[in-house]
Coordinates of N, CA and C in Angstrom, one line a residue:
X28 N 35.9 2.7 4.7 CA 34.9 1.7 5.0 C 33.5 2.3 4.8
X29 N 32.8 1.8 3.6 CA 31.4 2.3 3.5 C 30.1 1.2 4.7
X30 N 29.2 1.5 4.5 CA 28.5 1.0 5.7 C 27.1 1.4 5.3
X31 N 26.6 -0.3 4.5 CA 24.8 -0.4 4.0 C 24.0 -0.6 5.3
X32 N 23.0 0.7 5.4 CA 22.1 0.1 6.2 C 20.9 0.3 6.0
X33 N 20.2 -1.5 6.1 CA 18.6 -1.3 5.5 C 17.8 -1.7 6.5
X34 N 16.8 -0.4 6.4 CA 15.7 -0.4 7.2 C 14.2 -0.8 6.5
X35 N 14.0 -1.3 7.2 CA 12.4 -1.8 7.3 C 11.7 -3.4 7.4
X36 N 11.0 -3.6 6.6 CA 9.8 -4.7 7.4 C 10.5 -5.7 6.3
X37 N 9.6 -6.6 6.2 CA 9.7 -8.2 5.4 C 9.9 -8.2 4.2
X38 N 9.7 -7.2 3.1 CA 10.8 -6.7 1.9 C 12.3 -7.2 2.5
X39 N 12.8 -6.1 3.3 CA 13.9 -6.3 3.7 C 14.7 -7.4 3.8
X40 N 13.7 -8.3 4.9 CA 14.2 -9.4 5.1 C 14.0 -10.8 4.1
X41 N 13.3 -10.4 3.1 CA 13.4 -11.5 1.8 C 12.3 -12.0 2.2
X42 N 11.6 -12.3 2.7 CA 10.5 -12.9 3.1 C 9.6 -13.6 1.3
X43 N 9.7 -14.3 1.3 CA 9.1 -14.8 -0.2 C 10.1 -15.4 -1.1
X44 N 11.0 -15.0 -1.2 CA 12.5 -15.5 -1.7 C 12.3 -17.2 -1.2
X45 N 12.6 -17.4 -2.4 CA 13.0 -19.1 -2.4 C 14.3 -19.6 -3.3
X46 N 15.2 -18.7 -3.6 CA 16.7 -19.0 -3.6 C 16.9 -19.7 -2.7
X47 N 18.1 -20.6 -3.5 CA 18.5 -21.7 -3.0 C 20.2 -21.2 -2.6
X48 N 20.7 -19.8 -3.5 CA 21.5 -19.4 -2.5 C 21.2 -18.5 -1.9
X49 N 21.6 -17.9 -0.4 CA 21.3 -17.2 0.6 C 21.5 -15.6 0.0
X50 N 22.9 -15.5 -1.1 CA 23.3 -14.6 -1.6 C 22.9 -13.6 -2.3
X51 N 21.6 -14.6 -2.7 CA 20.8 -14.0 -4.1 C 19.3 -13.7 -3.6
X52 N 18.8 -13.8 -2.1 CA 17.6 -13.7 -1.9 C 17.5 -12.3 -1.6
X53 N 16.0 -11.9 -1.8 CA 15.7 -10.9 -1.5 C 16.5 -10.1 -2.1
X54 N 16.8 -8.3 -1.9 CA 17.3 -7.4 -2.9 C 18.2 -7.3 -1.8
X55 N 18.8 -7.1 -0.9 CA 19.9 -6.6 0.6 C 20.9 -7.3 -0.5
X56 N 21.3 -8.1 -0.6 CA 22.5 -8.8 -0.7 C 23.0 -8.5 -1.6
X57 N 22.0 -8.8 -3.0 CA 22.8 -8.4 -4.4 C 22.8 -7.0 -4.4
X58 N 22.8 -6.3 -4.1 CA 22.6 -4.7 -4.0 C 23.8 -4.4 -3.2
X59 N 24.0 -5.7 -2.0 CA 25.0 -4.7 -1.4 C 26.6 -5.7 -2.6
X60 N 26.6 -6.3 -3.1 CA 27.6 -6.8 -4.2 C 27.3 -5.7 -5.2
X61 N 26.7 -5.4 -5.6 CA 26.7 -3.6 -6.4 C 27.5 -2.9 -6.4
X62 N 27.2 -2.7 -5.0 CA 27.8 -1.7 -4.0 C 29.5 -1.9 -4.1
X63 N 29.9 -2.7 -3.5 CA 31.3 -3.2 -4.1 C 31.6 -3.3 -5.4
X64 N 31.3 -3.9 -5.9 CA 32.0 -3.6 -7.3 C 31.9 -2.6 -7.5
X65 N 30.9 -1.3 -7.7 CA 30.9 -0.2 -8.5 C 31.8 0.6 -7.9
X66 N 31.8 0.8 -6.3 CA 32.6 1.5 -5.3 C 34.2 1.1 -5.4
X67 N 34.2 -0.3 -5.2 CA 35.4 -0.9 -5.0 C 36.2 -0.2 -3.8
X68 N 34.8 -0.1 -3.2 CA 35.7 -0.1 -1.4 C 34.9 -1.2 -0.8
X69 N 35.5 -1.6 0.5 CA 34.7 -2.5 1.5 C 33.7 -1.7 1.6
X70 N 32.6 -2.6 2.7 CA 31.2 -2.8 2.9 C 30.8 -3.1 3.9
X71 N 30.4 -2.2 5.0 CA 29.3 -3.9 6.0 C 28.0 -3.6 5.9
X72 N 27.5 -4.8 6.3 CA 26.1 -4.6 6.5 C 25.7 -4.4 7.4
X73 N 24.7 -3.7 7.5 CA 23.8 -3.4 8.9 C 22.7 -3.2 8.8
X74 N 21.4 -4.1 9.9 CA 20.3 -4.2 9.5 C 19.5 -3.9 10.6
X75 N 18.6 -2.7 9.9 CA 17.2 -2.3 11.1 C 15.7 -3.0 10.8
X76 N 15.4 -4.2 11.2 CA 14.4 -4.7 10.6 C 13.2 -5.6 11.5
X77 N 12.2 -5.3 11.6 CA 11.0 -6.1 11.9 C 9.9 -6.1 10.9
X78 N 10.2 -8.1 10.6 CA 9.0 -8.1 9.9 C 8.0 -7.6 9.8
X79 N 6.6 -7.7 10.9 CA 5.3 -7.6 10.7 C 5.2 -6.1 10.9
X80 N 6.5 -4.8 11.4 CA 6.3 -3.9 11.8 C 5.2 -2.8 10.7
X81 N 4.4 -2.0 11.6 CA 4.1 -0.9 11.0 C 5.1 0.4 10.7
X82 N 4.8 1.2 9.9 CA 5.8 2.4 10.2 C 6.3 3.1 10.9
X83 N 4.8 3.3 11.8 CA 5.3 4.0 13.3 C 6.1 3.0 14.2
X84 N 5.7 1.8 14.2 CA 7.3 1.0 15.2 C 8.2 0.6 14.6
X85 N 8.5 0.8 12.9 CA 9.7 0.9 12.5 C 10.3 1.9 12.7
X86 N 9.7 3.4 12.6 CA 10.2 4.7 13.2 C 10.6 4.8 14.4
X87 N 9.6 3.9 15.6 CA 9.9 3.8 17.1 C 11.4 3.0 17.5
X88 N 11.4 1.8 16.2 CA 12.5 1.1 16.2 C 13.7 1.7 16.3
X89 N 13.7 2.3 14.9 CA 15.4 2.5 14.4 C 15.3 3.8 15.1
X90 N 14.7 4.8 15.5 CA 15.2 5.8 16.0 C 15.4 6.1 17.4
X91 N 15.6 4.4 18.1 CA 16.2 4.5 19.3 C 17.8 4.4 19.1
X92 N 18.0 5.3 20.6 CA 19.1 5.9 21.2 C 19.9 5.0 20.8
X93 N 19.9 3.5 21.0 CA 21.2 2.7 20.7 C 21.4 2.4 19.3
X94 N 21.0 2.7 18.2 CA 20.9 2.7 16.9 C 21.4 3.8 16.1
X95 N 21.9 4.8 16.9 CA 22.1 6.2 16.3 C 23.7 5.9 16.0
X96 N 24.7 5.6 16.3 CA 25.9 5.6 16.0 C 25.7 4.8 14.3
X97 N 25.1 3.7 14.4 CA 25.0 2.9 13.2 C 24.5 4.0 12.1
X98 N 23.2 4.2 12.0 CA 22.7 5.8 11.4 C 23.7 6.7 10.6
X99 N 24.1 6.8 12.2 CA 25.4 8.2 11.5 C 26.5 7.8 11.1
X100 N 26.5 6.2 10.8 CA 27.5 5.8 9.7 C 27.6 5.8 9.0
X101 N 26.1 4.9 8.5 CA 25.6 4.6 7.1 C 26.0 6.0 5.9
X102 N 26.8 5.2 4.6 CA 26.4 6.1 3.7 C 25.5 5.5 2.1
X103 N 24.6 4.9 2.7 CA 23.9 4.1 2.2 C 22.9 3.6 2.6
X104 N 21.6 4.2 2.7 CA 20.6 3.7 3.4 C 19.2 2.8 2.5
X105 N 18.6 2.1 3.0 CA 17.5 2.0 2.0 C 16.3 1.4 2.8
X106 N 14.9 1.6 3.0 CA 13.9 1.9 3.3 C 12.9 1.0 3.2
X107 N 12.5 0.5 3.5 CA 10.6 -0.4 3.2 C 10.3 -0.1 4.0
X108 N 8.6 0.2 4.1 CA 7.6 0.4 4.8 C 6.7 0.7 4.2
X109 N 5.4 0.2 5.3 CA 4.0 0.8 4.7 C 3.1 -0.1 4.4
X110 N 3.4 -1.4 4.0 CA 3.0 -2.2 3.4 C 2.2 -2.9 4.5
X111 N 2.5 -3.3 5.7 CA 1.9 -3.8 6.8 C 0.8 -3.2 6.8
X112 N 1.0 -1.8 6.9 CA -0.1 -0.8 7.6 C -1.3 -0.9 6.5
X113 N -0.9 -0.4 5.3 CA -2.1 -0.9 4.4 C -3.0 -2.0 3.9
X114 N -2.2 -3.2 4.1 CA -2.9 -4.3 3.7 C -3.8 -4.8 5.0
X115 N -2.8 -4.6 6.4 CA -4.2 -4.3 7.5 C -5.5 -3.8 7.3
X116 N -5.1 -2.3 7.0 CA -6.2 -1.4 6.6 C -7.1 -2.1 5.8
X117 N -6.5 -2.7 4.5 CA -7.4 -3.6 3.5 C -8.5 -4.3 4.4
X118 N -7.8 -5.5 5.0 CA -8.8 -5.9 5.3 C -10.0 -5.5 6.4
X119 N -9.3 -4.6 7.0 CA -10.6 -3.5 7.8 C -11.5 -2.8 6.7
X120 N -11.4 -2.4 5.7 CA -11.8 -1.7 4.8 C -13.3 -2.7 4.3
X121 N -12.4 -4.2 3.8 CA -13.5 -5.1 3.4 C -14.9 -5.5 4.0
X122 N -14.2 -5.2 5.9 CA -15.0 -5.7 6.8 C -16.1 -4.5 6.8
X123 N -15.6 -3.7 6.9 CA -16.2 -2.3 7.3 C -17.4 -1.8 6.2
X124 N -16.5 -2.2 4.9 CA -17.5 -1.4 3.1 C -16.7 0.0 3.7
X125 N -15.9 0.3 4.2 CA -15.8 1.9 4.2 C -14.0 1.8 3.8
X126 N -13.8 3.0 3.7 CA -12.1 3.2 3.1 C -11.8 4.0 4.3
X127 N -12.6 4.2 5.3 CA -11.6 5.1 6.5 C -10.3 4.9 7.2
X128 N -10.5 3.2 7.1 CA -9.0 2.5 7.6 C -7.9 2.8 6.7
X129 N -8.8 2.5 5.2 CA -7.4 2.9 4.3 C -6.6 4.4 4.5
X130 N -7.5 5.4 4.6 CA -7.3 6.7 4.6 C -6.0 6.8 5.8
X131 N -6.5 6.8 6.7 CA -5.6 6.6 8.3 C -4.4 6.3 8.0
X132 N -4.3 4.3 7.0 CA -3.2 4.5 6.6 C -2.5 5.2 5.9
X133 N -2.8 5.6 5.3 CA -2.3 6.7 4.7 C -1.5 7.9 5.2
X134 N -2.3 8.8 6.0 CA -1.9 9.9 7.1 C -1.0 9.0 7.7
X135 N -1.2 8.0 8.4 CA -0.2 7.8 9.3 C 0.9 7.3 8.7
X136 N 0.9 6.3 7.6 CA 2.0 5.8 7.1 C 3.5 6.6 6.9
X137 N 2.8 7.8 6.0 CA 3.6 8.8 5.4 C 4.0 9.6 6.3
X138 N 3.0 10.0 7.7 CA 4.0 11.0 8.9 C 4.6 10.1 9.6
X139 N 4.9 8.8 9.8 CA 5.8 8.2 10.1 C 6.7 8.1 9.2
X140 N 7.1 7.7 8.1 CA 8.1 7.6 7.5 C 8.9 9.4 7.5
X141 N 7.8 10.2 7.5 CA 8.9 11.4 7.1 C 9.4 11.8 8.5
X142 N 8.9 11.5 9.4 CA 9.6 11.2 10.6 C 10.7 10.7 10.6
X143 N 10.9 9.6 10.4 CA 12.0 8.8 10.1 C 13.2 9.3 9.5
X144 N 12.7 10.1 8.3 CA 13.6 10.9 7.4 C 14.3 11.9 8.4
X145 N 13.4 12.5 8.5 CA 13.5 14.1 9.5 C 14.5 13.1 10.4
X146 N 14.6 12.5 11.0 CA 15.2 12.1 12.0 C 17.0 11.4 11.8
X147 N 16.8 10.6 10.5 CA 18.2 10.3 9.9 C 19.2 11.4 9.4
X148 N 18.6 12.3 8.9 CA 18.9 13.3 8.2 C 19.5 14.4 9.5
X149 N 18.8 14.4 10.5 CA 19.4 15.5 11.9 C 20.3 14.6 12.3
X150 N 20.6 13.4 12.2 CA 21.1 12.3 13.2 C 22.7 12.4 12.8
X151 N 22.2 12.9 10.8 CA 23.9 12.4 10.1 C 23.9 13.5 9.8
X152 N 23.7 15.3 10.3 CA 23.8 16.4 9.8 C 25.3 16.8 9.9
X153 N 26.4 15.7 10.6 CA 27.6 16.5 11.2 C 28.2 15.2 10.8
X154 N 27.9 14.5 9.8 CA 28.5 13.1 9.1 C 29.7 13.5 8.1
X155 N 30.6 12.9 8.1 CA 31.9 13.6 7.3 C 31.5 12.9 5.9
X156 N 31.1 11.7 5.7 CA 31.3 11.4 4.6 C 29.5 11.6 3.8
X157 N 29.3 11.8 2.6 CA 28.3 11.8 2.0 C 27.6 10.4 1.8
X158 N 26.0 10.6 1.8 CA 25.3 9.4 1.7 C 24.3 9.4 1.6
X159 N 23.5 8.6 1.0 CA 22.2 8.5 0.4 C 21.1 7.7 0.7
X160 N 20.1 7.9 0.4 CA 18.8 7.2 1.2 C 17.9 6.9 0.0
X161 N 17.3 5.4 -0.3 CA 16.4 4.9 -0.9 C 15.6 4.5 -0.4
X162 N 14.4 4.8 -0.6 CA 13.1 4.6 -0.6 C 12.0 3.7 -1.5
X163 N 11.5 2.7 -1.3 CA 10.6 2.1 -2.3 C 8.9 2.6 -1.8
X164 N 8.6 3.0 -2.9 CA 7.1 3.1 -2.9 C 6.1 1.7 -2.6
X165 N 5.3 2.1 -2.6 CA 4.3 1.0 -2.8 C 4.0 0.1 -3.8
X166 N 3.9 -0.8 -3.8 CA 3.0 -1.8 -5.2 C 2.0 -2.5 -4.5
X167 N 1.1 -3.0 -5.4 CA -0.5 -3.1 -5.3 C -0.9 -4.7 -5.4
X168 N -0.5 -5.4 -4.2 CA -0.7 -6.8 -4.6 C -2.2 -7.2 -5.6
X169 N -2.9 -6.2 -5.2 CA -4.1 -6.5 -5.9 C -4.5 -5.9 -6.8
X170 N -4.1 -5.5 -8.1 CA -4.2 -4.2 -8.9 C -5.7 -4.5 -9.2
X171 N -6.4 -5.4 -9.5 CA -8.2 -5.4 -9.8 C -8.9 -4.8 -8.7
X172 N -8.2 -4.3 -7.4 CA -9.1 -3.4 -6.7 C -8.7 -2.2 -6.2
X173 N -10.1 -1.4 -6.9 CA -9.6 -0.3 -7.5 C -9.3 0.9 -5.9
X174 N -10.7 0.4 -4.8 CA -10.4 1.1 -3.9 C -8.6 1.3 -3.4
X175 N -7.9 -0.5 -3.0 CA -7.0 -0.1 -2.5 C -5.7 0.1 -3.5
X176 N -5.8 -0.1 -4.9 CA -5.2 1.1 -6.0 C -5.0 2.3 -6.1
X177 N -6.6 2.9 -5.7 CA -6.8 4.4 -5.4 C -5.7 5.0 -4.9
X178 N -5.5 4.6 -3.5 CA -5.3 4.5 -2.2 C -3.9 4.6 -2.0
X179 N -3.2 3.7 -2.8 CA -1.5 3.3 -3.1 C -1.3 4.5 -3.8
X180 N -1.9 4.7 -4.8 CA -1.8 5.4 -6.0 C -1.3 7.2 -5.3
X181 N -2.6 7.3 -4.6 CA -2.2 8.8 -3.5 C -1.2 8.6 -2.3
X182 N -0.9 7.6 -1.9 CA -0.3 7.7 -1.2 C 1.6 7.9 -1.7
X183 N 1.4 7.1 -2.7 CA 3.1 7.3 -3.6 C 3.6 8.6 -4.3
X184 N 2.3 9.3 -4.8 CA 2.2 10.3 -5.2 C 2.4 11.3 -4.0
X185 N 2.3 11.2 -2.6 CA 2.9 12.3 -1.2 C 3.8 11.6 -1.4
X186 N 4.1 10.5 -1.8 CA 5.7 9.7 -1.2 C 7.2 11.0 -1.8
X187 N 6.7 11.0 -3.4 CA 7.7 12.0 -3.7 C 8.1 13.6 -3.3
X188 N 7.0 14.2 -2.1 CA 7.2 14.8 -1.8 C 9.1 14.9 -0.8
X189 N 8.8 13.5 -0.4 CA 10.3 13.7 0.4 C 11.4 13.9 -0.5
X190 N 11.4 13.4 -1.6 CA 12.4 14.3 -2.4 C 13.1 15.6 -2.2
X191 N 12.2 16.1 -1.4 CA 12.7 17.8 -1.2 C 14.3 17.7 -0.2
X192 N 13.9 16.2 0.3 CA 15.5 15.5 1.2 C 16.3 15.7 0.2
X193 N 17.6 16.6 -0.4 CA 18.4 16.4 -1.0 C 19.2 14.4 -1.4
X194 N 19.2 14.1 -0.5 CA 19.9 12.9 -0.3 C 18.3 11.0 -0.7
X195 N 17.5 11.8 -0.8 CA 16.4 10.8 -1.1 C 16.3 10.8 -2.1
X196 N 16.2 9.6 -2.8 CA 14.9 9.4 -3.8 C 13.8 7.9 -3.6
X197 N 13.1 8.1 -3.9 CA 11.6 7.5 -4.1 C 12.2 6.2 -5.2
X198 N 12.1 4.6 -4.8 CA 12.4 3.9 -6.0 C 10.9 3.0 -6.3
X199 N 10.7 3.3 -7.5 CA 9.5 3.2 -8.2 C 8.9 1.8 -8.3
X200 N 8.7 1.0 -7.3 CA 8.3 -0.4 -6.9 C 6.4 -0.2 -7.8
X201 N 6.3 0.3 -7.8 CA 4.8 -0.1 -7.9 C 4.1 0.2 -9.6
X202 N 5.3 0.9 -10.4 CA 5.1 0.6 -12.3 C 5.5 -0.9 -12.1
X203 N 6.7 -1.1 -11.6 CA 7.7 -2.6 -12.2 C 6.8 -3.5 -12.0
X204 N 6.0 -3.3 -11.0 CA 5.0 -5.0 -10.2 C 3.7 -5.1 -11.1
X205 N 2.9 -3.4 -11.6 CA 1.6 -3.1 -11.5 C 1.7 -4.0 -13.0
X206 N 2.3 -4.3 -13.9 CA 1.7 -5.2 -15.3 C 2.2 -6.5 -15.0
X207 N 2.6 -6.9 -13.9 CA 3.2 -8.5 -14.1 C 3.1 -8.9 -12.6
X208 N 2.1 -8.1 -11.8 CA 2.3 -8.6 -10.6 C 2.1 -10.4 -10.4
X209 N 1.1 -10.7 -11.2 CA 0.9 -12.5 -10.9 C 2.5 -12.9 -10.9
X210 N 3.4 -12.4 -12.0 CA 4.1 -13.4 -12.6 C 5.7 -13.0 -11.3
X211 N 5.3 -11.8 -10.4 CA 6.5 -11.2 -9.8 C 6.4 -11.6 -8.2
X212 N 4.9 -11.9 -7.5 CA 4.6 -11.9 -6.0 C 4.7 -14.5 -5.9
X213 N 4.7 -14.0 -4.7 CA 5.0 -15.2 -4.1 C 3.5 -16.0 -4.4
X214 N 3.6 -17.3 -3.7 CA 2.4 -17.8 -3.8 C 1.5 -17.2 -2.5
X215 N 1.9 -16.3 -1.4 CA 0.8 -15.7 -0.7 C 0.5 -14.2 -1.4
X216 N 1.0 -14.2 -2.8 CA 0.4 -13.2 -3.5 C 0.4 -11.9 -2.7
X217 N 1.7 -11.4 -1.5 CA 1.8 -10.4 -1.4 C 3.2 -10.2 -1.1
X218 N 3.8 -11.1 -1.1 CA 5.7 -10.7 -0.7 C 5.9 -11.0 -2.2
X219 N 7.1 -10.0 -2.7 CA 7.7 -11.1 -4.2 C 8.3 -12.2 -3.7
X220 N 8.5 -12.6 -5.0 CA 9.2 -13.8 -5.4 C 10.2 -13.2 -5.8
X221 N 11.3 -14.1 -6.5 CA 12.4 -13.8 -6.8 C 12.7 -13.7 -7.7
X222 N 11.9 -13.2 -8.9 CA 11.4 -12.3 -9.7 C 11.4 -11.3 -9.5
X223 N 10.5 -10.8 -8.3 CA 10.1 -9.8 -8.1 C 11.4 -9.1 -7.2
X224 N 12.1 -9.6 -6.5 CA 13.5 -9.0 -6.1 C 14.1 -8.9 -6.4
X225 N 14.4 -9.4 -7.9 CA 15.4 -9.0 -8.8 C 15.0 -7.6 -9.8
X226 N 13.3 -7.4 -9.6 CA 13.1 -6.7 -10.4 C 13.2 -5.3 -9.2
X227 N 13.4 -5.4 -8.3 CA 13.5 -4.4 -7.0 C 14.9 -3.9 -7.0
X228 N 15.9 -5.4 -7.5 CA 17.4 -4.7 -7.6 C 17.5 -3.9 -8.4
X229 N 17.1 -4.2 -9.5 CA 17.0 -4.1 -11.1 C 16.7 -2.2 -10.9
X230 N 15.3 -1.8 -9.8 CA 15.4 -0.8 -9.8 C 16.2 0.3 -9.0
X231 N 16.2 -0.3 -8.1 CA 18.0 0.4 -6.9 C 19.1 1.0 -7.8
X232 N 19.2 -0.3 -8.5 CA 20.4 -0.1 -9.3 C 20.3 1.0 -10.2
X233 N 19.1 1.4 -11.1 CA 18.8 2.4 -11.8 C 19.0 3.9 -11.2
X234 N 18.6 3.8 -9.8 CA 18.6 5.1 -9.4 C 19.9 5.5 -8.8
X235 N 21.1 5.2 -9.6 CA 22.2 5.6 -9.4 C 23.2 5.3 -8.0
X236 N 23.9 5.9 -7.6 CA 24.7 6.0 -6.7 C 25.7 7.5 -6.2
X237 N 25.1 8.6 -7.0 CA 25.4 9.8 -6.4 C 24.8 9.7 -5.4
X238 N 25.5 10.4 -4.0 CA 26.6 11.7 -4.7 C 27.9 11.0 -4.1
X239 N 28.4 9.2 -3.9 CA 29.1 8.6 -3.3 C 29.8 7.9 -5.2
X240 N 29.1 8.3 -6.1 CA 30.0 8.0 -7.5 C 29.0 8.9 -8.4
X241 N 29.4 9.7 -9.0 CA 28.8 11.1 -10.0 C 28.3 9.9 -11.1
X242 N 27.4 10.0 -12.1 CA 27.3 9.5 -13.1 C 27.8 9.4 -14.4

């Protein structure tokens, strides 16, 4: 018995999805149908998630005490965050004329998340079975502004440093969005649509499934 578990904010939870089946919203579901057919073993789900959370109380979230057995099950993990924290920052940024907010986010975004890492990784260090962790970068609801483009742009570019996690990779959310965002984000022009979560499965799916199926 394998065991998907996805952490993070309103990505996660579909939030913008207007499927009309439940099955097909957002990227959790058809990803975890992936998952079975390619495996062809059973599956459950399991979900660490608050919407409006930042990274630090998604990290404060899932790495409580009662959450750790689930953790060190999962051999399948996958990730959103960050996005709260910056578009906050945005609009402090606009109020302000200064990018300090952005910056902050930044620093803090990324030592929270590798927190997080650092922390799944000790949690499943004595895990029998092998398992992997996906991560989506950022995309730029607003690609015509260049400050909070800048901004994304450096901050995705530390994102790949966690790579050095044997079991991570970084999935590249913010090429797929950055030439078609109008035609991919919802009508509040910052959650996709269902477009845009198909083009999120679209890239999960790309980044394989080692080291739980070799290529």
């Amino acid at each position: 018995m394998h065991t998907y578990l996805a952490i993070g904010d309103s990505l996660t939870t579909a939030e913008g999805s207007s499927s009309q089946s439940e099955d097909d919203q957002g990227f959790v579901l058809p990803y975890l149908r992936h998952l079975k057919a390619e495996l062809r073993e059973p599956f459950q789900l399991k979900t660490l998630v608050q919407n409006m959370a930042t990274a630090r109380q998604l990290y404060w979230f899932a790495s409580n005490y009662q959450h750790e057995q689930t953790i060190y099950d999962a051999t399948v993990i996958t990730i959103t965050t960050g996005r709260n924290d910056f578009l906050d920052a945005f609009e402090i940024a606009k109020l302000t004329k200064s990018d300090r907010a952005l910056s902050q986010a930044d620093t803090l975004t990324y030592q929270a998340l590798e927190a997080l890492i650092r922390y799944i990784v000790e949690t499943k260090q004595h895990a029998r079975q092998p398992y992997f962790i996906r991560i989506f970068n950022l995309y730029n609801p607003y690609p015509e502004t260049d400050l909070l483009d800048e901004v994304i742009r450096r901050y995705n570019k530390k994102l790949m440093t966690l790579e050095t996690y044997k079991q991570v990779k970084i999935i590249n959310a913010y090429d797929a969005f950055q030439k078609h965002t109008d035609a991919l984000l919802a009508t509040d022009h910052e959650q996709p649509n269902d477009a845009g979560y198909q083009t999120l499965v679209a890239a999960l799916i790309g980044s394989g499934l080692s080291p739980l199926k070799k290529p």
